[in-house]
Coordinates of C-alpha atoms and ligand atoms in Angstrom, one line a residue:
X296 CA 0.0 0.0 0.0
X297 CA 1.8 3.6 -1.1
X298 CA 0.4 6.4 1.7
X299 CA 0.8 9.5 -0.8
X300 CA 2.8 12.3 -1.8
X301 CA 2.1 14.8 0.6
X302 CA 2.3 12.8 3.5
X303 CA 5.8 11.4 2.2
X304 CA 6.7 15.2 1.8
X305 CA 5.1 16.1 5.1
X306 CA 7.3 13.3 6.7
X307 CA 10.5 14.1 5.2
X308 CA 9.8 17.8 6.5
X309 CA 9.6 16.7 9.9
X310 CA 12.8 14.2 9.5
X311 CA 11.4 11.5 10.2
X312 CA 12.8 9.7 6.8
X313 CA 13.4 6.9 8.3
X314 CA 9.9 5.6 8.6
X315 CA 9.7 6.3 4.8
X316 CA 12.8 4.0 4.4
X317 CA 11.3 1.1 6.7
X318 CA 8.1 0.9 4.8
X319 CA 9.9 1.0 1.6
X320 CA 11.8 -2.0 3.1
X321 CA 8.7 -4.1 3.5
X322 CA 7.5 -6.2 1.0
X323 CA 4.3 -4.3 -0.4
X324 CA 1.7 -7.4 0.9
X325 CA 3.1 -6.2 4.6
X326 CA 2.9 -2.2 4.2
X327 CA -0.6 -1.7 5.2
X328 CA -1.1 -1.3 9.2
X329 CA 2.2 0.4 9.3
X330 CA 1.5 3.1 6.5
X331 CA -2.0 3.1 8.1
X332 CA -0.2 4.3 11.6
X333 CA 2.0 7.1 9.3
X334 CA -1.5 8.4 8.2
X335 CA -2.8 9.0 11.6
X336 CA 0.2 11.2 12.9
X337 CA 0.3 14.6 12.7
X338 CA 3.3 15.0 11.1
X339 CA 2.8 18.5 10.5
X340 CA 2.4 19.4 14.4
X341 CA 5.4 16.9 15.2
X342 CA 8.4 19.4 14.5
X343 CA 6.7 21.7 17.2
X344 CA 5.9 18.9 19.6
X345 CA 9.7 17.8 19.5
X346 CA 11.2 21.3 19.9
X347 CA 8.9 22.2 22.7
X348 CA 8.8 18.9 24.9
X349 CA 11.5 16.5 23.6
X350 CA 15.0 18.8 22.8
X351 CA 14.6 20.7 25.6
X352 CA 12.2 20.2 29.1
X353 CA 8.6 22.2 28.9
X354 CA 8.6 24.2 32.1
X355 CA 5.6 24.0 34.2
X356 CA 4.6 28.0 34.6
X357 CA 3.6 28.7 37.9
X358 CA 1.6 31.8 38.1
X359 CA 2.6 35.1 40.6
X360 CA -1.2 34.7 41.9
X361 CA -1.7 31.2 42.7
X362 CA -3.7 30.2 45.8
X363 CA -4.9 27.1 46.9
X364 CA -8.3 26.4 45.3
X365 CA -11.1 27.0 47.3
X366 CA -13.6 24.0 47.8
X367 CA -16.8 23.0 49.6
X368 CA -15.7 21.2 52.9
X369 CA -16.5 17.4 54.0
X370 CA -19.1 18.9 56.9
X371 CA -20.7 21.6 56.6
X372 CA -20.0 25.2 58.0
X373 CA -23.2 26.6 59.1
X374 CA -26.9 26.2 58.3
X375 CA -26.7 27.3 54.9
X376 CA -24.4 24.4 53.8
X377 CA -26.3 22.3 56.2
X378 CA -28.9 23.0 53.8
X379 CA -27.4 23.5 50.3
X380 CA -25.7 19.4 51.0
X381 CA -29.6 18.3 51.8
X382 CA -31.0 20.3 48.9
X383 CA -27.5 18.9 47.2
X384 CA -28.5 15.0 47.5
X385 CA -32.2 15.2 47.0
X386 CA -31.0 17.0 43.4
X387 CA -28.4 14.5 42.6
X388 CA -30.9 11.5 43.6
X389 CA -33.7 13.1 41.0
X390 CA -31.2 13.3 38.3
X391 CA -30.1 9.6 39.1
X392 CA -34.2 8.7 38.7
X393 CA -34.8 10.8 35.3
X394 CA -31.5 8.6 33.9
X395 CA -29.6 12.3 33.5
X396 CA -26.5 10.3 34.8
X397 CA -23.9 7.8 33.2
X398 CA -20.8 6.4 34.7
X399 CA -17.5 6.7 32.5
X400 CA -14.2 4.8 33.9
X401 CA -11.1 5.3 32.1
X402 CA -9.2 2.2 31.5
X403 CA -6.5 3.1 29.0
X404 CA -3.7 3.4 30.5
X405 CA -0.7 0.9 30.2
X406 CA -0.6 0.1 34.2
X407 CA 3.4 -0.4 34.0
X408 CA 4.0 -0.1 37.7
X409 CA 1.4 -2.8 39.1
X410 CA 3.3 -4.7 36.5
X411 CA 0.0 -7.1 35.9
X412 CA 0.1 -9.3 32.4
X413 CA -3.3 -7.8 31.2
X414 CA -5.5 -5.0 31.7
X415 CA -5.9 -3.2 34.9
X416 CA -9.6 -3.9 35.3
X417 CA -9.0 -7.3 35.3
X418 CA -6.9 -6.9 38.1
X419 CA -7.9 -9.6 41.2
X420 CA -8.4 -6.6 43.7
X421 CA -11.2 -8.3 46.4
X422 CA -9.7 -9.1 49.4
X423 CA -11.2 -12.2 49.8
X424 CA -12.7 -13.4 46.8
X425 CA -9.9 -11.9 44.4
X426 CA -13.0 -10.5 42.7
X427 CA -11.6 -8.0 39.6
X428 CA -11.5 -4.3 39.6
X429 CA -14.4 -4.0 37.1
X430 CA -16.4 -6.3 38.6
X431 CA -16.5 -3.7 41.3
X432 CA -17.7 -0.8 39.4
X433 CA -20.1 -3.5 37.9
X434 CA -21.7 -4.5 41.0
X435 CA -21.8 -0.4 42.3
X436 CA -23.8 0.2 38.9
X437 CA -26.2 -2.5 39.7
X438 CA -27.0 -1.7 42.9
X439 CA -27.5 2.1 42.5
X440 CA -29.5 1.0 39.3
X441 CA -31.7 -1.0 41.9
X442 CA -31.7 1.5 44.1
X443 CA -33.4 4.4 41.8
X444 CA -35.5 1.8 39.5
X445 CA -33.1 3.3 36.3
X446 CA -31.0 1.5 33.8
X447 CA -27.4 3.3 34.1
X448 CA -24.8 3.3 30.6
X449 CA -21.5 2.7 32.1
X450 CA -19.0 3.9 29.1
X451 CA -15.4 2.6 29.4
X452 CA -12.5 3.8 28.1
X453 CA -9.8 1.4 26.4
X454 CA -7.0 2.1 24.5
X455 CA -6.2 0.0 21.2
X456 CA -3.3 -1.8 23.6
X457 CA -6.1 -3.4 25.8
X458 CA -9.3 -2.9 24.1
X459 CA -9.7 -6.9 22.9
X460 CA -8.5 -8.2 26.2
X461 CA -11.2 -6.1 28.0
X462 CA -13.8 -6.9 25.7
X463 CA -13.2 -10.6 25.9
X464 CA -13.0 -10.1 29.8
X465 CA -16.6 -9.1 29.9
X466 CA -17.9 -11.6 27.9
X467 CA -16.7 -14.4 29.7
X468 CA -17.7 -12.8 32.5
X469 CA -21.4 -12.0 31.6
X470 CA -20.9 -8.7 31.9
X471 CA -20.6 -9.0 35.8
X472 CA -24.6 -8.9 35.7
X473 CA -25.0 -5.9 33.6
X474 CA -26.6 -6.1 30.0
X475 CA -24.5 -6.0 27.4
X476 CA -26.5 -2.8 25.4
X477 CA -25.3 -0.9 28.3
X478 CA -21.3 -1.0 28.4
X479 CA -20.0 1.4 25.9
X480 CA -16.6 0.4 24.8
X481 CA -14.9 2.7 23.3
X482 CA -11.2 3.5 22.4
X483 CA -9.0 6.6 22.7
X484 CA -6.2 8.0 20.3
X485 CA -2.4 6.8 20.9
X486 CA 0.8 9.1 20.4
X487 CA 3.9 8.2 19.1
X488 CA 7.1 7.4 21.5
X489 CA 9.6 9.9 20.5
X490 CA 13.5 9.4 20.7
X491 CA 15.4 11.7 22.5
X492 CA 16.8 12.5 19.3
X493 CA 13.4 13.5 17.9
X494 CA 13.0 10.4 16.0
X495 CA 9.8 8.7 16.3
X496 CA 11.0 5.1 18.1
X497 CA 9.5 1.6 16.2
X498 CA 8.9 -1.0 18.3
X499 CA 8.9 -3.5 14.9
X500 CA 10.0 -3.8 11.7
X501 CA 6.2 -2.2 10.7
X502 CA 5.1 -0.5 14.0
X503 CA 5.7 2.8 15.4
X504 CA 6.3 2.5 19.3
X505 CA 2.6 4.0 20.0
X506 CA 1.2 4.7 23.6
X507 CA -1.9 5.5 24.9
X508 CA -2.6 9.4 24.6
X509 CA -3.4 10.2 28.2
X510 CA -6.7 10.3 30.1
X511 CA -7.6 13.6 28.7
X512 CA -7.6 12.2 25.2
X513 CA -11.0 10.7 27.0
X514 CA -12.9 13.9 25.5
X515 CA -11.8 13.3 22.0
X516 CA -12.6 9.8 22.0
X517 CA -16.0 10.3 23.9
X518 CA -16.4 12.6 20.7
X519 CA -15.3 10.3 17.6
X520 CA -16.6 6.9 18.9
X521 CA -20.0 8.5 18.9
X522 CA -20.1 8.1 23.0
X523 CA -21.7 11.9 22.9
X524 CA -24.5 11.6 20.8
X525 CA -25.2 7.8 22.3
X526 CA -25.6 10.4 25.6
X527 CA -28.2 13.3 24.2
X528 CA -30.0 10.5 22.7
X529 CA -30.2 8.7 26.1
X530 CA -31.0 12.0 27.7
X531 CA -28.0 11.8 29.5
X532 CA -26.4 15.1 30.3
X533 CA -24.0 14.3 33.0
X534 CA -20.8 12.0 33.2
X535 CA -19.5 10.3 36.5
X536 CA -15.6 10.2 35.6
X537 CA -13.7 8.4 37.7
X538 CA -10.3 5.7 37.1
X539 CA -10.0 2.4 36.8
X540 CA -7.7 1.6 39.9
X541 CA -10.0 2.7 42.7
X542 CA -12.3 0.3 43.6
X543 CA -13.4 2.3 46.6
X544 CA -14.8 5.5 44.6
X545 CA -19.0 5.4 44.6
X546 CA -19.9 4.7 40.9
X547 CA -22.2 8.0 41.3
X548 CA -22.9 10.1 44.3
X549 CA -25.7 12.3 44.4
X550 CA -24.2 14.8 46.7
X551 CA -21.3 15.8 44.5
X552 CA -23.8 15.0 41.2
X553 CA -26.3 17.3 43.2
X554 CA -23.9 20.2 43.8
X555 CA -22.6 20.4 40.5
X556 CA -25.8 21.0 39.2
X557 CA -27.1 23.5 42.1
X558 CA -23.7 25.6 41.6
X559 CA -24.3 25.1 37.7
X560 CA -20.6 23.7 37.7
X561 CA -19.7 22.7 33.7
X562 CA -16.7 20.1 35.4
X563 CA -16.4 19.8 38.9
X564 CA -13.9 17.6 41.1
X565 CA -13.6 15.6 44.2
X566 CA -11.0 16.9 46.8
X567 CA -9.0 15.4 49.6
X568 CA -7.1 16.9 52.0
X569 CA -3.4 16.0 51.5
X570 CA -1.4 14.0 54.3
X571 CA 1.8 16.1 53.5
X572 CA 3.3 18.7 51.3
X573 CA 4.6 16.2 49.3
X574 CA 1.7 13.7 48.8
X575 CA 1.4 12.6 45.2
X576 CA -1.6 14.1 44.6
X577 CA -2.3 17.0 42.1
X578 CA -3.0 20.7 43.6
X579 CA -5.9 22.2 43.3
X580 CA -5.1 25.7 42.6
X581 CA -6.7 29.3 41.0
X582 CA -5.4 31.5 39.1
X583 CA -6.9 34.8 37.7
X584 CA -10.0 32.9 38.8
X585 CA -9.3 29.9 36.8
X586 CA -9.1 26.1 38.7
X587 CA -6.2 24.6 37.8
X588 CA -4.7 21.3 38.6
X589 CA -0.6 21.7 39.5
X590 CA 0.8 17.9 39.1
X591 CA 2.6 17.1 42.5
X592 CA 6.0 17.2 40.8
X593 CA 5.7 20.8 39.6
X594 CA 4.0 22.6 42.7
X595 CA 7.6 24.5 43.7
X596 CA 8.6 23.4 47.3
X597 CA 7.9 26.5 48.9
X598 CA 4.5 26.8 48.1
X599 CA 3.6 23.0 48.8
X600 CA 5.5 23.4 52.1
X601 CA 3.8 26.8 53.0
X602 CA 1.8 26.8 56.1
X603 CA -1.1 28.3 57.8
X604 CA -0.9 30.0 60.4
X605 CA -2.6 27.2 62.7
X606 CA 0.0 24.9 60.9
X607 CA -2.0 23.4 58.1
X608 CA -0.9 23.1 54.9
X609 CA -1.6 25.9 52.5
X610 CA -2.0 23.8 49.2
X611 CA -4.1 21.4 50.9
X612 CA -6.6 20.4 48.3
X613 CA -5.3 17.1 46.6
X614 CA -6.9 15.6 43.8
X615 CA -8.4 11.1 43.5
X616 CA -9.0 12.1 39.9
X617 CA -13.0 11.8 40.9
X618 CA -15.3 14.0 38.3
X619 CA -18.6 14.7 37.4
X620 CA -18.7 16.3 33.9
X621 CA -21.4 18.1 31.6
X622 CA -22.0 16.6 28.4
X623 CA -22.9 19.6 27.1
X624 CA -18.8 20.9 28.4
X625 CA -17.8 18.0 26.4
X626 CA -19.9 18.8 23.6
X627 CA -18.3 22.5 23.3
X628 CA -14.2 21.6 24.1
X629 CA -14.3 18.7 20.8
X630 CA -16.8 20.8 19.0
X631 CA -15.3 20.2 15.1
X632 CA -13.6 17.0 16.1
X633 CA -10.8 19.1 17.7
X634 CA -9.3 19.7 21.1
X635 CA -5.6 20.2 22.1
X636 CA -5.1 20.0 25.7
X637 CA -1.2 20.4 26.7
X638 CA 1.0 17.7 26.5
X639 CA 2.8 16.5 29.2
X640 CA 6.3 15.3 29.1
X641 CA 7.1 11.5 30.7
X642 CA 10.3 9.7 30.3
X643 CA 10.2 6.6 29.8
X644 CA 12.5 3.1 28.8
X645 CA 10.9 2.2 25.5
X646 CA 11.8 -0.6 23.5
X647 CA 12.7 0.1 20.0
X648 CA 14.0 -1.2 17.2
X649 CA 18.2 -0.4 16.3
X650 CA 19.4 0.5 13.1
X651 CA 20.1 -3.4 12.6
X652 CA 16.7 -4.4 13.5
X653 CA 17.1 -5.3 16.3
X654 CA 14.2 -4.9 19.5
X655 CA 16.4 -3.0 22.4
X656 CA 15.0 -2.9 25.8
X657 CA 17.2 0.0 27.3
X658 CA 17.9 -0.3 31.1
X659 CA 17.1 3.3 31.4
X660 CA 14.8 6.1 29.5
X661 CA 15.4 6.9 26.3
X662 CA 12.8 8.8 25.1
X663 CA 9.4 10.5 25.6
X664 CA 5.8 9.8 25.5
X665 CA 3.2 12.4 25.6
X666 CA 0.2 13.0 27.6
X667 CA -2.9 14.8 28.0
X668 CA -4.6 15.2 31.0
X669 CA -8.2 15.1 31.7
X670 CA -7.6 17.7 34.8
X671 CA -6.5 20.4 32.1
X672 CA -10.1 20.9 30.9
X673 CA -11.3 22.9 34.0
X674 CA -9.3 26.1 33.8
X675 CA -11.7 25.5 30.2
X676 CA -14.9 25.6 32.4
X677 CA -16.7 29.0 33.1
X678 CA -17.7 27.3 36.4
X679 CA -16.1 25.0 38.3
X680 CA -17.0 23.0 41.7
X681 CA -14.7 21.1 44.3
X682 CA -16.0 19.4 47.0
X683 CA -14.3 17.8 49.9
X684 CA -14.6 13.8 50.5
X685 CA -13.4 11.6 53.0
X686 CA -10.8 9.4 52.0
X687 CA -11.6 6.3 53.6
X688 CA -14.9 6.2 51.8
X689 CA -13.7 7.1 48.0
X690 CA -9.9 6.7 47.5
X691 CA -7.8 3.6 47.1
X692 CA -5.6 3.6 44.5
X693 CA -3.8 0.6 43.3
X694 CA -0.7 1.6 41.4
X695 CA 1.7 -1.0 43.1
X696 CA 2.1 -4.0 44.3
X697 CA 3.1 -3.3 47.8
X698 CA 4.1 0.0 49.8
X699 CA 2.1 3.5 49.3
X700 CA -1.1 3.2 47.0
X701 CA -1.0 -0.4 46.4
X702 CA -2.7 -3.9 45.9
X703 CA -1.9 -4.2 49.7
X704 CA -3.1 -0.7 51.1
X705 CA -6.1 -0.9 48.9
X706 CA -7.4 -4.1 49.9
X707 CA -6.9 -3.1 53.4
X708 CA -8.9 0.6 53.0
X709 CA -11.6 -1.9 50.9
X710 CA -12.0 -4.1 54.4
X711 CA -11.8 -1.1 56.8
X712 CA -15.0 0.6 54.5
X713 CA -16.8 -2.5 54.9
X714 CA -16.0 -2.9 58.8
X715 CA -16.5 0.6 59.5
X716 CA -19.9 0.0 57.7
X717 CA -20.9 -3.0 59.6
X718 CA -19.7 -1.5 62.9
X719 CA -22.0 1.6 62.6
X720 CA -24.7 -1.1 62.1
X721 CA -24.1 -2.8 65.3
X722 CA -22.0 -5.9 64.3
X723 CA -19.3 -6.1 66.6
X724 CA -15.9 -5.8 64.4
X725 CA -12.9 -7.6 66.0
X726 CA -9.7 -4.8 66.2
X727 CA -5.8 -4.9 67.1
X728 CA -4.3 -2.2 69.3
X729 CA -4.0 0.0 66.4
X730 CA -7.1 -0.3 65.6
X731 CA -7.3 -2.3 62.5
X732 CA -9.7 -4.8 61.5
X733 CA -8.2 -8.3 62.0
X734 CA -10.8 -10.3 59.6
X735 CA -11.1 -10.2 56.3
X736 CA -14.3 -9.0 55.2
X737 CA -15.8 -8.5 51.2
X738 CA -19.2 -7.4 50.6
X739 CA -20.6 -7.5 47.4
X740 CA -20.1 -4.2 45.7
X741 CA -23.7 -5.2 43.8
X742 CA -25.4 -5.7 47.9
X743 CA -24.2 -2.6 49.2
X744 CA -23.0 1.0 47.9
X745 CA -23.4 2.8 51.3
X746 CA -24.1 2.3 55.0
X747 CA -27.8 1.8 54.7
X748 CA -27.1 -0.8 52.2
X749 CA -24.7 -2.3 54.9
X750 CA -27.2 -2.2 58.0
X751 CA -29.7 -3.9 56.3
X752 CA -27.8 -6.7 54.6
X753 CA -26.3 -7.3 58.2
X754 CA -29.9 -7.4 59.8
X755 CA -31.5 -9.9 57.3
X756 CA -28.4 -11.8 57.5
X757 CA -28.9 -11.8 61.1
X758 CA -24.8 -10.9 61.6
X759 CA -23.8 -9.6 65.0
X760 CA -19.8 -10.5 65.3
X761 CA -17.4 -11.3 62.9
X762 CA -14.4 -13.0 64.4
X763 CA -10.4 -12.0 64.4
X764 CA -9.2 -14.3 61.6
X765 CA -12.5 -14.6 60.0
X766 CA -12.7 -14.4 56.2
X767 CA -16.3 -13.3 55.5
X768 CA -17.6 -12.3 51.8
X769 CA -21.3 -11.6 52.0
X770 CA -22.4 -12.2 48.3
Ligands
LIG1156 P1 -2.1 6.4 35.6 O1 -1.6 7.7 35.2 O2 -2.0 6.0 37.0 O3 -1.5 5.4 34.7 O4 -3.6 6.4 35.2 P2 -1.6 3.8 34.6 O5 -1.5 3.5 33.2 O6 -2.8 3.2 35.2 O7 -0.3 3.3 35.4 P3 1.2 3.5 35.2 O8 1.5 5.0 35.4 O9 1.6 3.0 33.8 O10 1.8 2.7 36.3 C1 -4.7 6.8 35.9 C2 -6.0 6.4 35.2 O11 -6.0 6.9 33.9 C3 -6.2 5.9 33.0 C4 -5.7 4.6 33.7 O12 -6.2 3.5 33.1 C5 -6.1 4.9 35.1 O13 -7.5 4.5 35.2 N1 -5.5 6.2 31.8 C6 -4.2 6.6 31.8 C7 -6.1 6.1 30.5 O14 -7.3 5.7 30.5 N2 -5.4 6.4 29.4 C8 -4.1 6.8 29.4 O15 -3.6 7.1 28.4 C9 -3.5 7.0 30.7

């Protein structure tokens, strides 16, 4: 297959000849995929994209102004709030009834530090059934679908790296109980792994190195696979964003759906407050009135350091990556098919193929992949929302295996919800002297999505003490 003139010319402009020269090289039967990948690069934004982010390092601008973002807090701070919360859920529960809402997780990304042979979602998270991470955003769909007497889409992100593995995941597994109409699979774009000589990498003798384009390419993608009008025709108009890794986040709360309606928010986000200057989490910041997410790594010292004068951290908002998003806000940012977020630089060992052929894994980075990030859309919003949450009841990420946000510290933050749940309903929770559960307890994520759920599941099931040592899954 011959890609044409112009793109040949457009590639030679950008020096990437050498991806000219290794199609030539393959026998014309075997050009296809790989002059199929040349056609969907822009070639003609590449020189800039190099220059800017590859041959030298994009400084992050930090703004004179910047503050810490100011958010609604976890309890409210007088009688108003007291108010505007209860006005907040019965909103968000309406909206959940007229089916305004749909769940969207993003499940694109590559997942290299759990090191896990497959895709994240298939992950076996449950602490005592090994039950996957999607099964858990499965069973919170059901039972909130049960709960408001409403069928809920759940739209998925993939990326063309995982997106048959998933697929095939939920089909043998029945869809974890859903029906199939109402998982949206779709896929977002990739980027191409650059060299840090400004050569796009190959990864074969007819592939580019290609990665995933970063969980703000989720807007695009919600755009081209049709996701958005699939929405207005459902009568959906808002999106409860949230990642693949934490199994603890509700699949929709009607508080934070509630409040981003009553404050006519067009993207809002959940908040936590940070454990220490230098938690990994991003800052939520404003700037000329703008919200603005500062990743952990560029938030200068000083300012994540800076104190208040009762000792707590200025720059205390961190971000779980938990969203609630207008369609509509989608709708206008890819209006035209088009949306350029900024890309974010990552360094990375990428395997590539040497000038003899051969497939090099280097021992440490040699090159760049690109990123967008959702969280760069809301200094895009005319009006944003934050709201506070408590950690223990929406944030457990699992990035590792052990250590800080891993398998391990997820699955014990998974048990402590359901014990902390089962203790409020009078079931007597065995402890050590720090306090920690010492059974292992699972409910099913498709039983129970808060502590009502809980109280009555323990009451019909006639549970009043779990033992130390005790594994107990209520299914
Ligand atoms: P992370 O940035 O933690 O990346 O993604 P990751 O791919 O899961 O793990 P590492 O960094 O390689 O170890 C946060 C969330 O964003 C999704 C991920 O699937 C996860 O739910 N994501 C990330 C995408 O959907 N697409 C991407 O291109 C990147």
């Amino acid at each position: 297959m011959k890609i044409n003139e112009a793109l040949r010319e457009t590639i030679t402009a950008a020096g990437q000849e050498h991806l000219l020269r290794a199609l030539d090289a393959l026998p014309e039967n075997e050009q296809a995929d790989f002059a199929a990948q040349l056609e969907n690069v822009d070639f003609n934004a590449l020189p800039g994209l190099i220059a800017d982010y590859v041959l030298k390092r994009p400084e992050v601008a930090i703004p004179d102004d910047l503050g810490p973002a100011p958010y609604y807090p976890l309890a409210p701070e007088n009688d108003e709030q007291k108010q505007l919360y209860r006005d907040a859920v019965a909103r968000g529960e309406e909206m959940i009834r007229a089916g305004r809402v749909a769940c969207l997780t993003v499940a694109g990304g590559q997942g290299t530090r759990l090191g896990f042979d497959g895709p994240k979602g298939t992950f076996p998270i449950g602490p005592v059934t090994g039950r996957p991470l999607f099964a858990y955003f499965a069973g919170g769909i059901r039972r909130t679908q049960e709960k408001y007497g409403v069928k809920i889409v759940w739209y998925l992100m993939t990326s063309q790296l995982n997106h048959a593995q998933t697929v095939d995941f939920f089909k043998k597994n029945s869809y974890f109980g859903l029906d199939a109409d109402q998982v949206f699979f779709f896929t977002q774009g990739t980027m191409p792994a650059i060299g840090y000589d400004g050569k796009l990498l190959m990864n074969s003798k007819k592939s580019l190195a290609l990665s995933p384009d970063g969980h703000g390419g989720t807007l695009l993608a919600l755009r081209k696979s049709g996701a958005l009008d699939a929405m207005k025709r459902d009568g959906v108009d808002v999106i409860s964003y949230f990642q693949v890794d934490n199994p603890l986040v509700p699949v929709i709360d009607p508080k934070f759906i509630g409040l981003h309606a009553l404050t006519s928010s067009q993207m809002s986000a959940v908040m936590l407050a940070k454990t220490n200057a230098m938690e990994k989490l991003g800052n939520f910041c404003v700037s000329g009135g703008r919200l603005q997410i500062i990743e952990y790594s560029d938030l200068p010292k000083t300012l994540a350091e800076k104190t208040l004068p009762d000792g707590s951290l200025a720059f205390i908002p961190g971000s779980p990556a938990i969203h609630v998003i207008d369609r509509a806000f989608v709708e206008e940012l890819t209006a035209g098919g088009k949306l350029q977020l900024p890309w974010h630089r990552a360094d990375k060992k990428i395997p590539f193929l040497d000038a003899e052929g051969n497939l090099v894994s280097p021992e440490t980075p040699n090159g760049v992949k690109l990123e967008s990030f959702i969280f760069d859309a809301l200094p895009l919003a005319r009006r944003t929302m934050v709201l506070e949450c408590d950690r223990a009841e929406v944030f457990a990420p699992t990035k590792n295996r052990t250590g800080v946000d891993s398998v391990d510290s997820c699955r014990a933050m998974l048990v402590d919800r359901d014990a902390r749940r089962l203790a409020a309903a009078g079931v007597k929770i065995p402890r050590d002297a720090e306090g920690n559960c010492t059974a292992l307890i699972e409910i099913s994520p498709a039983l129970a999505v808060d502590a009502g759920d809980v109280a009555r599941l323990a009451a019909a099931r006639g549970i009043v003490e779990i033992a130390s040592g005790e594994k107990i899954c209520l299914e």
